[in-house]
Amino acid sequence: MILCRHFPDGIEVYFDNVGGEMLEAAVANMNIGGRIAACGVISEYMDDGKRAVPDMLDIVYKRITIRGFLAADFMNLYPDFLSATVDHLRTGTIQTIEDISSGVETIPPAFVGLFHGANKGKKIVKLADIE
């Protein structure tokens, strides 16, 4: 498995906003007592027949905790988050990954690609150069 190569000691914490195969792969590689923060199920948005549920045997036997939340639950923390994040970006402590395509004609495939994992990082469609 690809995840084993990148996480040879297993996964302790996983943030999930995809569900489906991505969640299943993460759960299969989770350590005992692992934790999952679930904030979305984009894998189900385009396919009514697809379910985001992972292998429940892994959840039980590994004693994994899954907690769902909405970003709106934490809006009171947004000013502090924004300040800290801007500082980290400014100092290079965290770096962004952007997947940029150019031109209005790339909007439809860029949008559809979001639902199929075609992008890496933040998907951006560049419409014009700003001078």
JSON list of C-alpha atoms in Angstrom, two decimals:
[
{"chain": "A", "resi": 1, "resn": "MET", "atom": "CA", "xyz": [0.00, 0.00, 0.00]},
{"chain": "A", "resi": 2, "resn": "ILE", "atom": "CA", "xyz": [1.15, 3.51, -0.77]},
{"chain": "A", "resi": 3, "resn": "LEU", "atom": "CA", "xyz": [0.24, 4.84, 2.68]},
{"chain": "A", "resi": 4, "resn": "CYS", "atom": "CA", "xyz": [2.48, 2.25, 4.37]},
{"chain": "A", "resi": 5, "resn": "ARG", "atom": "CA", "xyz": [5.40, 3.66, 2.41]},
{"chain": "A", "resi": 6, "resn": "HIS", "atom": "CA", "xyz": [4.73, 7.19, 3.66]},
{"chain": "A", "resi": 7, "resn": "PHE", "atom": "CA", "xyz": [3.57, 6.25, 7.18]},
{"chain": "A", "resi": 8, "resn": "PRO", "atom": "CA", "xyz": [5.63, 3.19, 8.14]},
{"chain": "A", "resi": 9, "resn": "ASP", "atom": "CA", "xyz": [4.68, 3.60, 11.81]},
{"chain": "A", "resi": 10, "resn": "GLY", "atom": "CA", "xyz": [0.97, 3.93, 11.02]},
{"chain": "A", "resi": 11, "resn": "ILE", "atom": "CA", "xyz": [-1.39, 6.89, 11.28]},
{"chain": "A", "resi": 12, "resn": "GLU", "atom": "CA", "xyz": [-2.30, 8.45, 14.63]},
{"chain": "A", "resi": 13, "resn": "VAL", "atom": "CA", "xyz": [-4.55, 11.32, 13.50]},
{"chain": "A", "resi": 14, "resn": "TYR", "atom": "CA", "xyz": [-6.36, 11.76, 10.18]},
{"chain": "A", "resi": 15, "resn": "PHE", "atom": "CA", "xyz": [-8.40, 14.75, 8.96]},
{"chain": "A", "resi": 16, "resn": "ASP", "atom": "CA", "xyz": [-11.03, 13.53, 6.51]},
{"chain": "A", "resi": 17, "resn": "ASN", "atom": "CA", "xyz": [-13.18, 15.57, 4.19]},
{"chain": "A", "resi": 18, "resn": "VAL", "atom": "CA", "xyz": [-13.34, 12.98, 1.40]},
{"chain": "A", "resi": 19, "resn": "GLY", "atom": "CA", "xyz": [-14.68, 9.70, 2.77]},
{"chain": "A", "resi": 20, "resn": "GLY", "atom": "CA", "xyz": [-14.89, 6.63, 0.53]},
{"chain": "A", "resi": 21, "resn": "GLU", "atom": "CA", "xyz": [-11.63, 5.06, -0.64]},
{"chain": "A", "resi": 22, "resn": "MET", "atom": "CA", "xyz": [-9.46, 7.74, 0.98]},
{"chain": "A", "resi": 23, "resn": "LEU", "atom": "CA", "xyz": [-11.02, 7.13, 4.39]},
{"chain": "A", "resi": 24, "resn": "GLU", "atom": "CA", "xyz": [-10.84, 3.34, 3.94]},
{"chain": "A", "resi": 25, "resn": "ALA", "atom": "CA", "xyz": [-7.13, 3.55, 3.12]},
{"chain": "A", "resi": 26, "resn": "ALA", "atom": "CA", "xyz": [-6.46, 5.75, 6.15]},
{"chain": "A", "resi": 27, "resn": "VAL", "atom": "CA", "xyz": [-8.44, 3.48, 8.50]},
{"chain": "A", "resi": 28, "resn": "ALA", "atom": "CA", "xyz": [-6.59, 0.40, 7.22]},
{"chain": "A", "resi": 29, "resn": "ASN", "atom": "CA", "xyz": [-3.32, 2.11, 8.18]},
{"chain": "A", "resi": 30, "resn": "MET", "atom": "CA", "xyz": [-4.43, 3.64, 11.49]},
{"chain": "A", "resi": 31, "resn": "ASN", "atom": "CA", "xyz": [-2.78, 2.70, 14.74]},
{"chain": "A", "resi": 32, "resn": "ILE", "atom": "CA", "xyz": [-4.66, 1.37, 17.74]},
{"chain": "A", "resi": 33, "resn": "GLY", "atom": "CA", "xyz": [-6.39, 4.31, 19.41]},
{"chain": "A", "resi": 34, "resn": "GLY", "atom": "CA", "xyz": [-6.14, 6.46, 16.28]},
{"chain": "A", "resi": 35, "resn": "ARG", "atom": "CA", "xyz": [-8.38, 9.48, 15.85]},
{"chain": "A", "resi": 36, "resn": "ILE", "atom": "CA", "xyz": [-10.25, 10.78, 12.83]},
{"chain": "A", "resi": 37, "resn": "ALA", "atom": "CA", "xyz": [-11.71, 14.27, 12.47]},
{"chain": "A", "resi": 38, "resn": "ALA", "atom": "CA", "xyz": [-14.43, 14.12, 9.80]},
{"chain": "A", "resi": 39, "resn": "CYS", "atom": "CA", "xyz": [-15.49, 17.37, 8.17]},
{"chain": "A", "resi": 40, "resn": "GLY", "atom": "CA", "xyz": [-16.97, 16.26, 4.84]},
{"chain": "A", "resi": 41, "resn": "VAL", "atom": "CA", "xyz": [-17.68, 13.41, 2.45]},
{"chain": "A", "resi": 42, "resn": "ILE", "atom": "CA", "xyz": [-16.90, 14.81, -0.98]},
{"chain": "A", "resi": 43, "resn": "SER", "atom": "CA", "xyz": [-16.74, 11.27, -2.39]},
{"chain": "A", "resi": 44, "resn": "GLU", "atom": "CA", "xyz": [-20.53, 11.07, -1.96]},
{"chain": "A", "resi": 45, "resn": "TYR", "atom": "CA", "xyz": [-21.40, 14.44, -3.46]},
{"chain": "A", "resi": 46, "resn": "MET", "atom": "CA", "xyz": [-21.27, 13.15, -7.04]},
{"chain": "A", "resi": 47, "resn": "ASP", "atom": "CA", "xyz": [-22.29, 9.52, -6.52]},
{"chain": "A", "resi": 48, "resn": "ASP", "atom": "CA", "xyz": [-25.48, 8.76, -4.58]},
{"chain": "A", "resi": 49, "resn": "GLY", "atom": "CA", "xyz": [-24.62, 5.05, -4.47]},
{"chain": "A", "resi": 50, "resn": "LYS", "atom": "CA", "xyz": [-21.21, 5.55, -2.89]},
{"chain": "A", "resi": 51, "resn": "ARG", "atom": "CA", "xyz": [-20.97, 5.37, 0.90]},
{"chain": "A", "resi": 52, "resn": "ALA", "atom": "CA", "xyz": [-18.20, 7.00, 2.96]},
{"chain": "A", "resi": 53, "resn": "VAL", "atom": "CA", "xyz": [-18.27, 4.35, 5.71]},
{"chain": "A", "resi": 54, "resn": "PRO", "atom": "CA", "xyz": [-14.93, 2.67, 6.52]},
{"chain": "A", "resi": 55, "resn": "ASP", "atom": "CA", "xyz": [-14.43, -0.97, 7.55]},
{"chain": "A", "resi": 56, "resn": "MET", "atom": "CA", "xyz": [-16.16, -1.09, 10.93]},
{"chain": "A", "resi": 57, "resn": "LEU", "atom": "CA", "xyz": [-14.07, -4.09, 12.06]},
{"chain": "A", "resi": 58, "resn": "ASP", "atom": "CA", "xyz": [-10.97, -1.89, 11.85]},
{"chain": "A", "resi": 59, "resn": "ILE", "atom": "CA", "xyz": [-12.79, 0.88, 13.75]},
{"chain": "A", "resi": 60, "resn": "VAL", "atom": "CA", "xyz": [-13.72, -1.51, 16.56]},
{"chain": "A", "resi": 61, "resn": "TYR", "atom": "CA", "xyz": [-10.59, -3.66, 16.78]},
{"chain": "A", "resi": 62, "resn": "LYS", "atom": "CA", "xyz": [-8.25, -0.68, 16.56]},
{"chain": "A", "resi": 63, "resn": "ARG", "atom": "CA", "xyz": [-10.48, 1.36, 18.89]},
{"chain": "A", "resi": 64, "resn": "ILE", "atom": "CA", "xyz": [-10.46, 4.30, 16.50]},
{"chain": "A", "resi": 65, "resn": "THR", "atom": "CA", "xyz": [-12.39, 7.44, 17.45]},
{"chain": "A", "resi": 66, "resn": "ILE", "atom": "CA", "xyz": [-14.22, 9.30, 14.68]},
{"chain": "A", "resi": 67, "resn": "ARG", "atom": "CA", "xyz": [-15.64, 12.72, 15.44]},
{"chain": "A", "resi": 68, "resn": "GLY", "atom": "CA", "xyz": [-17.61, 14.76, 12.97]},
{"chain": "A", "resi": 69, "resn": "PHE", "atom": "CA", "xyz": [-17.67, 18.53, 13.02]},
{"chain": "A", "resi": 70, "resn": "LEU", "atom": "CA", "xyz": [-18.52, 21.58, 10.97]},
{"chain": "A", "resi": 71, "resn": "ALA", "atom": "CA", "xyz": [-16.13, 24.49, 10.57]},
{"chain": "A", "resi": 72, "resn": "ALA", "atom": "CA", "xyz": [-18.95, 26.74, 11.81]},
{"chain": "A", "resi": 73, "resn": "ASP", "atom": "CA", "xyz": [-18.67, 25.00, 15.20]},
{"chain": "A", "resi": 74, "resn": "PHE", "atom": "CA", "xyz": [-15.38, 26.84, 15.73]},
{"chain": "A", "resi": 75, "resn": "MET", "atom": "CA", "xyz": [-16.03, 30.29, 14.27]},
{"chain": "A", "resi": 76, "resn": "ASN", "atom": "CA", "xyz": [-15.20, 31.86, 17.64]},
{"chain": "A", "resi": 77, "resn": "LEU", "atom": "CA", "xyz": [-11.60, 30.67, 17.12]},
{"chain": "A", "resi": 78, "resn": "TYR", "atom": "CA", "xyz": [-11.28, 32.07, 13.58]},
{"chain": "A", "resi": 79, "resn": "PRO", "atom": "CA", "xyz": [-9.47, 35.33, 14.46]},
{"chain": "A", "resi": 80, "resn": "ASP", "atom": "CA", "xyz": [-6.79, 33.44, 16.43]},
{"chain": "A", "resi": 81, "resn": "PHE", "atom": "CA", "xyz": [-6.51, 30.79, 13.69]},
{"chain": "A", "resi": 82, "resn": "LEU", "atom": "CA", "xyz": [-6.13, 33.43, 10.99]},
{"chain": "A", "resi": 83, "resn": "SER", "atom": "CA", "xyz": [-3.45, 35.30, 12.92]},
{"chain": "A", "resi": 84, "resn": "ALA", "atom": "CA", "xyz": [-1.43, 32.17, 13.68]},
{"chain": "A", "resi": 85, "resn": "THR", "atom": "CA", "xyz": [-1.78, 30.81, 10.14]},
{"chain": "A", "resi": 86, "resn": "VAL", "atom": "CA", "xyz": [-0.66, 34.07, 8.52]},
{"chain": "A", "resi": 87, "resn": "ASP", "atom": "CA", "xyz": [2.37, 34.13, 10.83]},
{"chain": "A", "resi": 88, "resn": "HIS", "atom": "CA", "xyz": [3.26, 30.53, 9.91]},
{"chain": "A", "resi": 89, "resn": "LEU", "atom": "CA", "xyz": [2.88, 31.24, 6.19]},
{"chain": "A", "resi": 90, "resn": "ARG", "atom": "CA", "xyz": [4.96, 34.40, 6.49]},
{"chain": "A", "resi": 91, "resn": "THR", "atom": "CA", "xyz": [7.82, 32.63, 8.31]},
{"chain": "A", "resi": 92, "resn": "GLY", "atom": "CA", "xyz": [7.66, 29.51, 6.12]},
{"chain": "A", "resi": 93, "resn": "THR", "atom": "CA", "xyz": [6.77, 27.22, 9.04]},
{"chain": "A", "resi": 94, "resn": "ILE", "atom": "CA", "xyz": [3.93, 25.94, 6.86]},
{"chain": "A", "resi": 95, "resn": "GLN", "atom": "CA", "xyz": [3.82, 26.06, 3.10]},
{"chain": "A", "resi": 96, "resn": "THR", "atom": "CA", "xyz": [0.94, 25.87, 0.68]},
{"chain": "A", "resi": 97, "resn": "ILE", "atom": "CA", "xyz": [0.59, 23.40, -2.16]},
{"chain": "A", "resi": 98, "resn": "GLU", "atom": "CA", "xyz": [-1.27, 24.83, -5.12]},
{"chain": "A", "resi": 99, "resn": "ASP", "atom": "CA", "xyz": [-2.51, 23.11, -8.28]},
{"chain": "A", "resi": 100, "resn": "ILE", "atom": "CA", "xyz": [-2.94, 25.92, -10.82]},
{"chain": "A", "resi": 101, "resn": "SER", "atom": "CA", "xyz": [-4.57, 25.69, -14.24]},
{"chain": "A", "resi": 102, "resn": "SER", "atom": "CA", "xyz": [-4.95, 28.68, -16.55]},
{"chain": "A", "resi": 103, "resn": "GLY", "atom": "CA", "xyz": [-7.86, 29.98, -18.58]},
{"chain": "A", "resi": 104, "resn": "VAL", "atom": "CA", "xyz": [-11.62, 30.07, -18.32]},
{"chain": "A", "resi": 105, "resn": "GLU", "atom": "CA", "xyz": [-11.84, 26.90, -20.45]},
{"chain": "A", "resi": 106, "resn": "THR", "atom": "CA", "xyz": [-10.16, 24.95, -17.61]},
{"chain": "A", "resi": 107, "resn": "ILE", "atom": "CA", "xyz": [-12.90, 25.75, -15.09]},
{"chain": "A", "resi": 108, "resn": "PRO", "atom": "CA", "xyz": [-15.19, 22.76, -15.89]},
{"chain": "A", "resi": 109, "resn": "PRO", "atom": "CA", "xyz": [-12.47, 20.08, -15.75]},
{"chain": "A", "resi": 110, "resn": "ALA", "atom": "CA", "xyz": [-10.91, 21.74, -12.69]},
{"chain": "A", "resi": 111, "resn": "PHE", "atom": "CA", "xyz": [-14.26, 21.65, -10.89]},
{"chain": "A", "resi": 112, "resn": "VAL", "atom": "CA", "xyz": [-15.05, 18.07, -11.84]},
{"chain": "A", "resi": 113, "resn": "GLY", "atom": "CA", "xyz": [-11.51, 17.03, -10.91]},
{"chain": "A", "resi": 114, "resn": "LEU", "atom": "CA", "xyz": [-12.16, 18.14, -7.32]},
{"chain": "A", "resi": 115, "resn": "PHE", "atom": "CA", "xyz": [-14.62, 15.27, -6.95]},
{"chain": "A", "resi": 116, "resn": "HIS", "atom": "CA", "xyz": [-12.18, 12.70, -8.33]},
{"chain": "A", "resi": 117, "resn": "GLY", "atom": "CA", "xyz": [-8.97, 13.64, -6.52]},
{"chain": "A", "resi": 118, "resn": "ALA", "atom": "CA", "xyz": [-7.35, 15.04, -9.66]},
{"chain": "A", "resi": 119, "resn": "ASN", "atom": "CA", "xyz": [-5.73, 17.95, -7.79]},
{"chain": "A", "resi": 120, "resn": "LYS", "atom": "CA", "xyz": [-2.92, 18.10, -5.26]},
{"chain": "A", "resi": 121, "resn": "GLY", "atom": "CA", "xyz": [-3.32, 20.88, -2.72]},
{"chain": "A", "resi": 122, "resn": "LYS", "atom": "CA", "xyz": [-5.49, 23.95, -3.28]},
{"chain": "A", "resi": 123, "resn": "LYS", "atom": "CA", "xyz": [-7.04, 23.99, -6.77]},
{"chain": "A", "resi": 124, "resn": "ILE", "atom": "CA", "xyz": [-6.82, 27.40, -8.42]},
{"chain": "A", "resi": 125, "resn": "VAL", "atom": "CA", "xyz": [-7.98, 28.47, -11.87]},
{"chain": "A", "resi": 126, "resn": "LYS", "atom": "CA", "xyz": [-6.00, 31.48, -13.00]},
{"chain": "A", "resi": 127, "resn": "LEU", "atom": "CA", "xyz": [-8.09, 33.70, -15.27]},
{"chain": "A", "resi": 128, "resn": "ALA", "atom": "CA", "xyz": [-5.69, 36.61, -15.81]},
{"chain": "A", "resi": 129, "resn": "ASP", "atom": "CA", "xyz": [-2.33, 37.98, -14.78]},
{"chain": "A", "resi": 130, "resn": "ILE", "atom": "CA", "xyz": [-2.55, 40.84, -12.31]},
{"chain": "A", "resi": 131, "resn": "GLU", "atom": "CA", "xyz": [-0.07, 43.63, -12.91]}
]
